[in-house]
Short mmCIF file of C-alpha atoms in Angstrom, two decimals:
data_model
loop_
_atom_site.label_atom_id
_atom_site.label_comp_id
_atom_site.label_asym_id
_atom_site.label_seq_id
_atom_site.Cartn_x
_atom_site.Cartn_y
_atom_site.Cartn_z
CA GLY D 25 30.64 13.35 -5.80
CA GLY D 26 34.41 13.75 -5.90
CA GLY D 27 34.84 10.05 -5.10
CA GLY D 28 32.41 9.13 -7.85
CA GLY D 29 34.48 11.06 -10.39
CA GLY D 30 37.60 9.25 -9.25
CA GLY D 31 35.86 5.89 -9.63
CA SER D 32 34.67 6.53 -13.16
CA GLY D 33 38.09 7.94 -14.04
CA GLY D 34 39.58 4.66 -12.90
CA VAL D 35 37.11 2.83 -15.10
CA ARG D 36 38.20 4.76 -18.20
CA ALA D 37 41.87 4.34 -17.47
CA GLY D 38 42.47 0.64 -17.94
CA GLY D 39 41.48 -1.98 -20.41
CA GLY D 40 42.42 -5.25 -18.74
CA GLY D 41 42.91 -8.11 -21.13
CA GLY D 42 39.32 -8.84 -22.13
CA GLY D 43 37.23 -7.79 -25.09
CA ASP D 44 34.96 -4.79 -25.43
CA ASP D 45 32.02 -6.60 -23.81
CA GLU D 46 34.12 -7.45 -20.77
CA ASP D 47 35.32 -3.85 -20.49
CA ASP D 48 31.77 -2.53 -20.77
CA GLU D 49 30.59 -4.88 -18.03
CA ILE D 50 33.44 -3.85 -15.74
CA GLU D 51 32.65 -0.18 -16.42
CA ALA D 52 28.99 -0.78 -15.57
CA LEU D 53 30.01 -2.56 -12.38
CA GLY D 54 32.23 0.41 -11.46
CA ARG D 55 29.32 2.81 -11.95
CA ARG D 56 27.06 0.64 -9.77
CA ILE D 57 29.68 0.59 -7.02
CA GLU D 58 30.13 4.36 -7.12
CA GLY D 59 26.36 4.79 -6.81
CA LEU D 60 26.19 2.80 -3.56
CA ASP D 61 25.50 4.59 -0.28
CA LEU D 62 28.64 3.35 1.46
CA ALA D 63 30.43 4.69 4.53
CA PRO D 64 33.71 6.43 3.56
CA LYS D 65 35.89 3.69 5.04
CA THR D 66 33.87 0.96 3.32
CA LYS D 67 33.93 2.79 -0.01
CA LYS D 68 37.72 3.11 0.23
CA VAL D 69 38.07 -0.67 0.69
CA VAL D 70 35.70 -1.45 -2.19
CA ARG D 71 37.46 0.97 -4.54
CA LYS D 72 40.77 -0.68 -3.73
CA VAL D 73 39.33 -4.11 -4.68
CA PHE D 74 37.87 -2.64 -7.87
CA LYS D 75 41.23 -1.13 -8.79
CA ARG D 76 42.83 -4.54 -8.28
CA LEU D 77 40.15 -6.12 -10.50
CA LYS D 78 40.91 -3.68 -13.33
CA SER D 79 44.61 -4.45 -13.15
CA LEU D 80 44.02 -8.18 -13.78
CA PRO D 81 43.38 -9.79 -17.17
CA PRO D 82 40.10 -11.74 -17.31
CA GLN D 83 42.04 -15.00 -17.78
CA GLN D 84 43.42 -14.79 -14.26
CA PRO D 85 41.46 -16.90 -11.71
CA GLU D 86 41.59 -14.02 -9.23
CA HIS D 87 39.73 -11.83 -11.73
CA GLY D 88 36.64 -14.03 -11.47
CA VAL D 89 36.88 -14.17 -7.68
CA LEU D 90 37.12 -10.38 -7.33
CA ARG D 91 34.38 -9.77 -9.84
CA GLY D 92 32.03 -12.16 -8.03
CA TYR D 93 32.81 -10.37 -4.78
CA LEU D 94 32.13 -6.92 -6.23
CA GLU D 95 28.92 -8.12 -7.88
CA LEU D 96 27.71 -9.16 -4.41
CA VAL D 97 28.73 -5.79 -2.93
CA ALA D 98 26.83 -4.01 -5.71
CA SER D 99 23.73 -6.18 -5.21
CA LEU D 100 23.38 -5.44 -1.48
CA PRO D 101 20.85 -2.80 -0.34
CA TRP D 102 23.30 -0.36 1.29
CA GLY D 103 21.18 2.31 3.01
CA MET D 104 18.00 1.28 1.16
CA GLU D 105 15.01 1.10 3.50
CA THR D 106 11.33 0.48 2.89
CA LEU D 107 9.28 3.65 2.58
CA ASP D 108 6.47 3.81 5.16
CA ALA D 109 7.62 0.63 6.91
CA GLU D 110 5.66 -0.03 10.11
CA THR D 111 3.62 3.15 9.80
CA ALA D 112 0.40 1.22 9.17
CA PRO D 113 -2.04 1.08 12.12
CA LEU D 114 -2.13 -2.09 14.21
CA ALA D 115 -5.65 -2.74 12.94
CA GLN D 116 -4.07 -3.42 9.52
CA LEU D 117 -1.81 -6.06 11.09
CA ARG D 118 -4.78 -7.76 12.75
CA GLY D 119 -6.80 -7.52 9.56
CA GLU D 120 -4.04 -9.16 7.52
CA LEU D 121 -3.72 -11.98 10.05
CA ASP D 122 -7.50 -12.49 10.16
CA LYS D 123 -7.71 -12.58 6.38
CA ASN D 124 -5.20 -15.39 5.98
CA HIS D 125 -5.51 -17.37 9.23
CA LEU D 126 -8.62 -18.79 10.84
CA GLY D 127 -8.91 -18.73 14.63
CA MET D 128 -5.60 -18.35 16.50
CA ASP D 129 -6.97 -15.40 18.51
CA GLU D 130 -4.36 -15.71 21.24
CA VAL D 131 -1.51 -15.92 18.71
CA LYS D 132 -2.77 -12.85 16.83
CA THR D 133 -3.18 -10.89 20.06
CA ARG D 134 0.38 -11.75 21.15
CA ILE D 135 1.72 -10.62 17.77
CA GLU D 136 -0.25 -7.37 18.08
CA HIS D 137 1.21 -6.77 21.56
CA PHE D 138 4.73 -7.47 20.33
CA PHE D 139 4.55 -4.97 17.47
CA ALA D 140 2.70 -2.34 19.51
CA VAL D 141 5.59 -2.30 21.99
CA ARG D 142 8.07 -2.32 19.11
CA GLN D 143 6.47 0.73 17.50
CA LEU D 144 6.54 2.65 20.79
CA GLN D 145 10.19 1.70 21.33
CA ARG D 146 11.12 2.89 17.82
CA ALA D 147 9.29 6.19 18.38
CA ARG D 148 11.02 6.74 21.74
CA ALA D 149 14.46 5.87 20.33
CA PHE D 150 13.90 8.37 17.50
CA LEU D 151 12.95 11.14 19.95
CA GLU D 152 15.92 10.37 22.21
CA ALA D 153 18.29 10.47 19.22
CA GLN D 154 16.87 13.87 18.24
CA GLU D 155 17.31 15.18 21.80
CA ARG D 156 20.94 13.99 21.87
CA GLU D 157 21.62 15.75 18.58
CA GLU D 158 20.09 19.00 19.87
CA VAL D 159 22.16 18.86 23.07
CA ALA D 160 25.39 18.00 21.24
CA ALA D 161 24.96 20.47 18.36
CA PRO D 162 26.07 23.72 20.06
CA GLU D 163 29.29 22.31 21.45
CA ALA D 164 30.14 19.53 18.99
CA PRO D 165 33.63 20.10 17.64
CA GLU D 166 34.74 18.18 14.56
CA THR D 167 36.33 15.41 16.62
CA GLU D 168 33.01 14.60 18.27
CA ALA D 169 31.21 13.70 15.05
CA PRO D 170 31.91 9.94 14.98
CA PRO D 171 31.01 9.05 18.63
CA PRO D 172 27.38 10.29 18.46
CA ALA D 173 26.83 8.12 15.35
CA ALA D 174 28.11 5.05 17.17
CA ASP D 175 26.08 5.97 20.25
CA ALA D 176 22.95 6.46 18.18
CA ALA D 177 23.31 2.93 16.87
CA ALA D 178 23.90 1.41 20.30
CA THR D 179 21.73 3.39 22.71
CA PRO D 180 18.25 2.64 21.32
CA SER D 181 19.07 -1.07 21.18
CA ARG D 182 20.03 -1.02 24.87
CA ARG D 183 16.58 0.32 25.65
CA ARG D 184 14.80 -2.45 23.79
CA ALA D 185 12.97 -5.13 25.70
CA GLN D 186 15.26 -8.13 25.71
CA PRO D 187 13.36 -10.83 23.92
CA THR D 188 13.52 -8.94 20.60
CA ILE D 189 12.86 -11.77 18.15
CA LEU D 190 9.45 -13.29 17.58
CA CYS D 191 9.51 -17.12 17.55
CA LEU D 192 6.45 -19.02 16.34
CA CYS D 193 6.56 -22.51 17.82
CA GLY D 194 4.18 -25.26 16.80
CA PRO D 195 3.70 -28.48 14.85
CA PRO D 196 4.26 -28.62 11.06
CA GLY D 197 1.52 -27.29 8.83
CA VAL D 198 -0.18 -24.87 11.25
CA GLY D 199 0.72 -21.76 9.25
CA LYS D 200 3.88 -20.43 10.91
CA THR D 201 5.51 -19.41 7.62
CA SER D 202 2.34 -17.80 6.29
CA ILE D 203 1.99 -15.82 9.54
CA GLY D 204 5.47 -14.40 8.82
CA GLN D 205 4.34 -13.45 5.31
CA SER D 206 1.22 -11.76 6.72
CA ILE D 207 3.36 -9.77 9.18
CA ALA D 208 5.54 -8.56 6.28
CA THR D 209 2.48 -7.54 4.24
CA ALA D 210 0.92 -5.68 7.17
CA LEU D 211 4.19 -3.85 7.96
CA ASN D 212 4.72 -2.90 4.29
CA ARG D 213 8.01 -4.78 4.18
CA LYS D 214 9.64 -7.28 1.85
CA PHE D 215 9.63 -10.93 3.00
CA VAL D 216 12.61 -13.29 2.76
CA ARG D 217 12.99 -16.80 4.13
CA VAL D 218 16.24 -18.31 5.41
CA ALA D 219 16.12 -22.09 5.87
CA LEU D 220 18.16 -23.14 8.91
CA GLY D 221 17.30 -26.85 8.93
CA GLY D 222 20.49 -28.90 8.88
CA VAL D 223 22.89 -25.95 9.02
CA GLY D 224 25.86 -27.53 10.80
CA ASP D 225 28.63 -25.01 10.17
CA GLU D 226 28.65 -21.39 11.29
CA ALA D 227 30.22 -20.46 7.93
CA GLU D 228 26.82 -21.06 6.33
CA LEU D 229 25.53 -18.12 8.37
CA ARG D 230 28.69 -16.06 8.72
CA GLY D 231 30.17 -16.74 5.28
CA HIS D 232 33.46 -18.28 4.12
CA ARG D 233 36.69 -16.33 3.86
CA ARG D 234 37.53 -15.43 0.27
CA THR D 235 40.85 -17.29 0.51
CA TYR D 236 38.92 -20.59 0.20
CA VAL D 237 38.07 -22.02 -3.22
CA GLY D 238 34.35 -21.72 -3.86
CA ALA D 239 33.87 -19.30 -0.94
CA MET D 240 30.39 -17.78 -0.58
CA ALA D 241 28.63 -15.22 1.57
CA GLY D 242 26.51 -16.50 4.46
CA ARG D 243 22.79 -17.08 4.18
CA ILE D 244 21.84 -13.80 5.91
CA ILE D 245 23.80 -11.58 3.50
CA THR D 246 22.62 -13.67 0.53
CA ALA D 247 19.00 -13.22 1.65
CA LEU D 248 19.49 -9.45 1.92
CA SER D 249 20.81 -9.31 -1.64
CA ARG D 250 17.49 -10.92 -2.69
CA ALA D 251 15.40 -8.58 -0.53
CA ASP D 252 16.77 -5.34 -2.08
CA VAL D 253 16.16 -3.50 1.23
CA MET D 254 17.94 -3.41 4.60
CA ASP D 255 14.74 -3.84 6.62
CA PRO D 256 12.78 -6.87 5.38
CA VAL D 257 10.88 -9.33 7.51
CA MET D 258 13.35 -12.24 7.59
CA LEU D 259 11.91 -15.63 8.49
CA LEU D 260 14.49 -17.86 10.18
CA ASP D 261 12.80 -21.15 9.39
CA GLU D 262 13.26 -24.19 11.66
CA VAL D 263 15.64 -22.56 14.09
CA ASP D 264 15.40 -25.71 16.23
CA LYS D 265 16.95 -27.76 13.38
CA LEU D 266 20.32 -25.97 13.47
CA GLY D 267 23.14 -28.55 13.42
CA THR D 268 23.98 -29.99 16.80
CA ARG D 269 27.19 -28.96 18.49
CA GLY D 270 28.67 -32.42 18.40
CA GLY D 271 31.41 -32.09 15.80
CA SER D 272 30.32 -28.72 14.43
CA ALA D 273 32.43 -26.81 16.94
CA ARG D 274 35.36 -29.01 15.95
CA ASN D 275 34.82 -28.57 12.21
CA GLY D 276 33.49 -25.08 11.70
CA GLY D 277 32.08 -23.51 14.85
CA ASP D 278 28.65 -23.60 16.43
CA PRO D 279 25.94 -22.16 14.13
CA ALA D 280 23.73 -21.38 17.15
CA ALA D 281 26.48 -19.11 18.51
CA ALA D 282 26.74 -17.38 15.12
CA LEU D 283 22.98 -16.88 15.09
CA LEU D 284 23.19 -15.33 18.56
CA GLU D 285 25.50 -12.64 17.21
CA ILE D 286 23.23 -12.04 14.23
CA LEU D 287 20.22 -11.55 16.53
CA ASP D 288 22.03 -9.53 19.21
CA PRO D 289 21.01 -5.84 18.95
CA GLU D 290 24.30 -4.84 20.60
CA GLN D 291 26.34 -6.42 17.80
CA ASN D 292 24.29 -6.80 14.65
CA CYS D 293 24.44 -3.12 13.66
CA ASN D 294 28.02 -3.87 12.56
CA PHE D 295 27.76 -7.51 11.45
CA VAL D 296 30.77 -8.63 9.40
CA ASP D 297 30.19 -11.53 7.04
CA ARG D 298 33.53 -13.28 6.50
CA TYR D 299 33.15 -13.32 2.73
CA LEU D 300 31.97 -9.71 2.45
CA ASN D 301 34.48 -8.58 5.11
CA LEU D 302 32.67 -5.25 5.45
CA PRO D 303 30.37 -4.11 8.29
CA PHE D 304 26.68 -4.37 7.40
CA ASP D 305 23.78 -3.16 9.54
CA LEU D 306 21.32 -5.99 10.36
CA SER D 307 19.56 -4.06 13.14
CA LYS D 308 16.74 -2.87 10.86
CA ILE D 309 15.64 -6.40 9.95
CA VAL D 310 12.46 -7.73 11.57
CA PHE D 311 13.50 -11.28 12.46
CA VAL D 312 10.77 -13.89 12.87
CA ALA D 313 11.86 -17.42 13.80
CA THR D 314 9.91 -20.66 13.55
CA ALA D 315 10.41 -23.92 15.46
CA ASN D 316 8.70 -27.25 16.03
CA ASP D 317 10.43 -28.28 19.27
CA LEU D 318 11.64 -25.68 21.78
CA SER D 319 13.68 -28.26 23.71
CA LEU D 320 16.13 -28.44 20.78
CA ILE D 321 16.94 -24.71 20.90
CA PRO D 322 20.00 -23.87 23.06
CA GLY D 323 19.23 -21.90 26.24
CA PRO D 324 21.11 -18.68 25.31
CA LEU D 325 19.27 -18.58 21.98
CA GLN D 326 15.89 -19.20 23.66
CA ASP D 327 16.57 -16.24 25.95
CA ARG D 328 16.72 -14.02 22.87
CA LEU D 329 13.31 -15.16 21.61
CA GLU D 330 9.75 -14.07 22.37
CA ILE D 331 8.05 -17.47 22.16
CA ILE D 332 4.50 -17.64 20.78
CA HIS D 333 2.98 -21.12 20.71
CA VAL D 334 0.90 -21.78 17.60
CA PRO D 335 -1.60 -24.55 18.41
CA GLY D 336 -2.99 -27.17 16.07
CA TYR D 337 -6.37 -26.68 14.42
CA SER D 338 -9.66 -28.15 15.60
CA LEU D 339 -11.73 -30.29 13.21
CA GLU D 340 -14.15 -27.40 12.58
CA GLU D 341 -11.26 -25.03 11.79
CA LYS D 342 -9.72 -27.54 9.37
CA VAL D 343 -13.03 -27.87 7.54
CA GLU D 344 -13.36 -24.08 7.25
CA ILE D 345 -9.71 -23.66 6.15
CA SER D 346 -10.25 -26.33 3.51
CA ARG D 347 -13.39 -24.64 2.24
CA ARG D 348 -11.88 -21.14 2.13
CA HIS D 349 -8.29 -21.79 1.08
CA LEU D 350 -7.13 -25.36 0.41
CA TRP D 351 -9.89 -26.65 -1.87
CA PRO D 352 -9.97 -23.53 -4.13
CA ARG D 353 -6.16 -23.62 -4.38
CA GLN D 354 -6.10 -27.29 -5.36
CA LEU D 355 -8.83 -26.68 -7.96
CA ARG D 356 -6.67 -23.92 -9.48
CA ASN D 357 -3.58 -26.16 -9.43
CA ALA D 358 -5.48 -28.86 -11.33
CA ALA D 359 -7.03 -26.31 -13.74
CA LEU D 360 -10.53 -27.41 -12.72
CA ASP D 361 -13.70 -25.34 -12.76
CA ALA D 362 -15.28 -25.01 -9.30
CA ASN D 363 -18.72 -25.34 -10.95
CA LEU D 364 -17.78 -28.73 -12.43
CA VAL D 365 -16.11 -30.28 -9.40
CA ARG D 366 -17.84 -29.97 -6.04
CA LEU D 367 -17.50 -31.60 -2.65
CA ASP D 368 -21.08 -32.55 -1.80
CA GLY D 369 -22.67 -33.05 1.61
CA GLY D 370 -20.29 -34.02 4.38
CA VAL D 371 -17.44 -35.21 2.11
CA LEU D 372 -15.05 -32.53 3.35
CA GLU D 373 -15.89 -33.25 6.98
CA ALA D 374 -15.34 -36.98 6.34
CA ILE D 375 -11.91 -36.36 4.75
CA VAL D 376 -10.85 -34.22 7.71
CA ALA D 377 -12.18 -36.59 10.36
CA ARG D 378 -11.23 -39.97 8.90
CA TYR D 379 -8.12 -39.47 6.79
CA THR D 380 -5.96 -36.90 8.59
CA ARG D 381 -4.30 -37.22 11.98
CA GLU D 382 -2.23 -34.05 12.22
CA ALA D 383 -2.18 -30.72 14.00
CA GLY D 384 -1.75 -28.76 10.76
CA VAL D 385 -3.27 -29.08 7.31
CA ARG D 386 -0.45 -30.25 5.00
CA THR D 387 -1.64 -33.87 4.70
CA LEU D 388 -5.19 -32.59 4.28
CA GLU D 389 -4.12 -30.39 1.37
CA ARG D 390 -2.30 -33.31 -0.25
CA LEU D 391 -5.46 -35.42 0.01
CA LEU D 392 -7.57 -32.66 -1.53
CA GLY D 393 -4.99 -32.44 -4.32
CA ALA D 394 -5.38 -36.18 -4.92
CA VAL D 395 -9.17 -35.77 -5.11
CA CYS D 396 -8.72 -33.01 -7.72
CA ARG D 397 -6.36 -35.14 -9.81
CA HIS D 398 -8.83 -38.05 -9.70
CA ALA D 399 -11.62 -35.68 -10.75
CA ALA D 400 -9.46 -34.39 -13.64
CA VAL D 401 -9.03 -37.95 -14.94
CA GLU D 402 -12.76 -38.63 -14.67
CA LEU D 403 -13.67 -35.39 -16.44
CA LEU D 404 -11.38 -36.18 -19.35
CA LYS D 405 -12.89 -39.67 -19.62
CA GLN D 406 -16.40 -38.22 -19.67
CA LYS D 407 -15.68 -35.52 -22.24
CA THR D 408 -16.95 -37.69 -25.07
CA ASN D 409 -20.21 -38.29 -23.18
CA GLY D 410 -21.09 -34.59 -22.88
CA ASP D 411 -20.74 -32.09 -20.08
CA GLY D 412 -22.03 -32.63 -16.58
CA ALA D 413 -21.20 -31.80 -13.01
CA GLN D 414 -18.70 -34.14 -11.37
CA HIS D 415 -19.43 -34.86 -7.73
CA ALA D 416 -16.41 -35.85 -5.62
#
């Protein structure tokens, strides 16, 4: 409260060199910063940067740099967690997976097992933290206040089972990304995707130092600013496509090593992005990785992952997926009425059997989209001849 008053006082004090609009925007930014749930040390650092911003005229290049930095700080979800996250019964998780994914019984069961253990671990860690507080309370002098907080962050993570990150491995198009979305829905969490394909520099994950021109935060912090909460389901897409070490260590460090730190429960509760340069807690994120080829993932990173192999679909499953999901979606995309355009007889089975040779269904969906576009052309041609059902 006292700190907030000081911050707004600082806002009123200076004008900078900009117009009224600029001043109003800086004032609004100051109020947003004061409203953040920051640790005292972090808040002190941020206030110092804000004070420096107010002392600079808007024409100064540093003014834009500092303002961009503070806008990022204000956009991050400091202390904001999802209400009722992971309190839903496991049956809801299975139901969500069944609703959006045909078959895959073994995959769904493995995911259920993973999150059942995770829920029990969270419950135990919470009880142990409560017990430690009760034991420490009678004798805790003022000097003992910080260590329990640090211990509370570290101790539960030490008790976690060591593969802590789910990794869905399988060929393209089998639904790995949509499984991640279903997990987020079932756990009542936000969903964000971080594309790792082609990342060849650890700075893309860990951020660039603000001394560099055009510096930016890393992809993890940027994704959190989009999520608006500290505990989303974060999909690390194509973790096997991280840039190879040849040259990357020479130029900007190994991105796989940076990812190891991000995923390590012993370290990620105080992750420091180089651009942000403030500790941020990543331990509440539910990380889900995807990969096509496990052999491309470095050994130390593989050790951190709970691998679940997602198999390709059988012909019967592809037909059913097409009927339930792909064909209706392509009809909507082409603005076609399902009563006017139908796939008669064994047309769908023939498309699946003769024209697709893939484990997933991406090519199949493209073909169904082509059928819909052809039907759209034919319908427009026939409009002058009256209405009638178009058979694909």
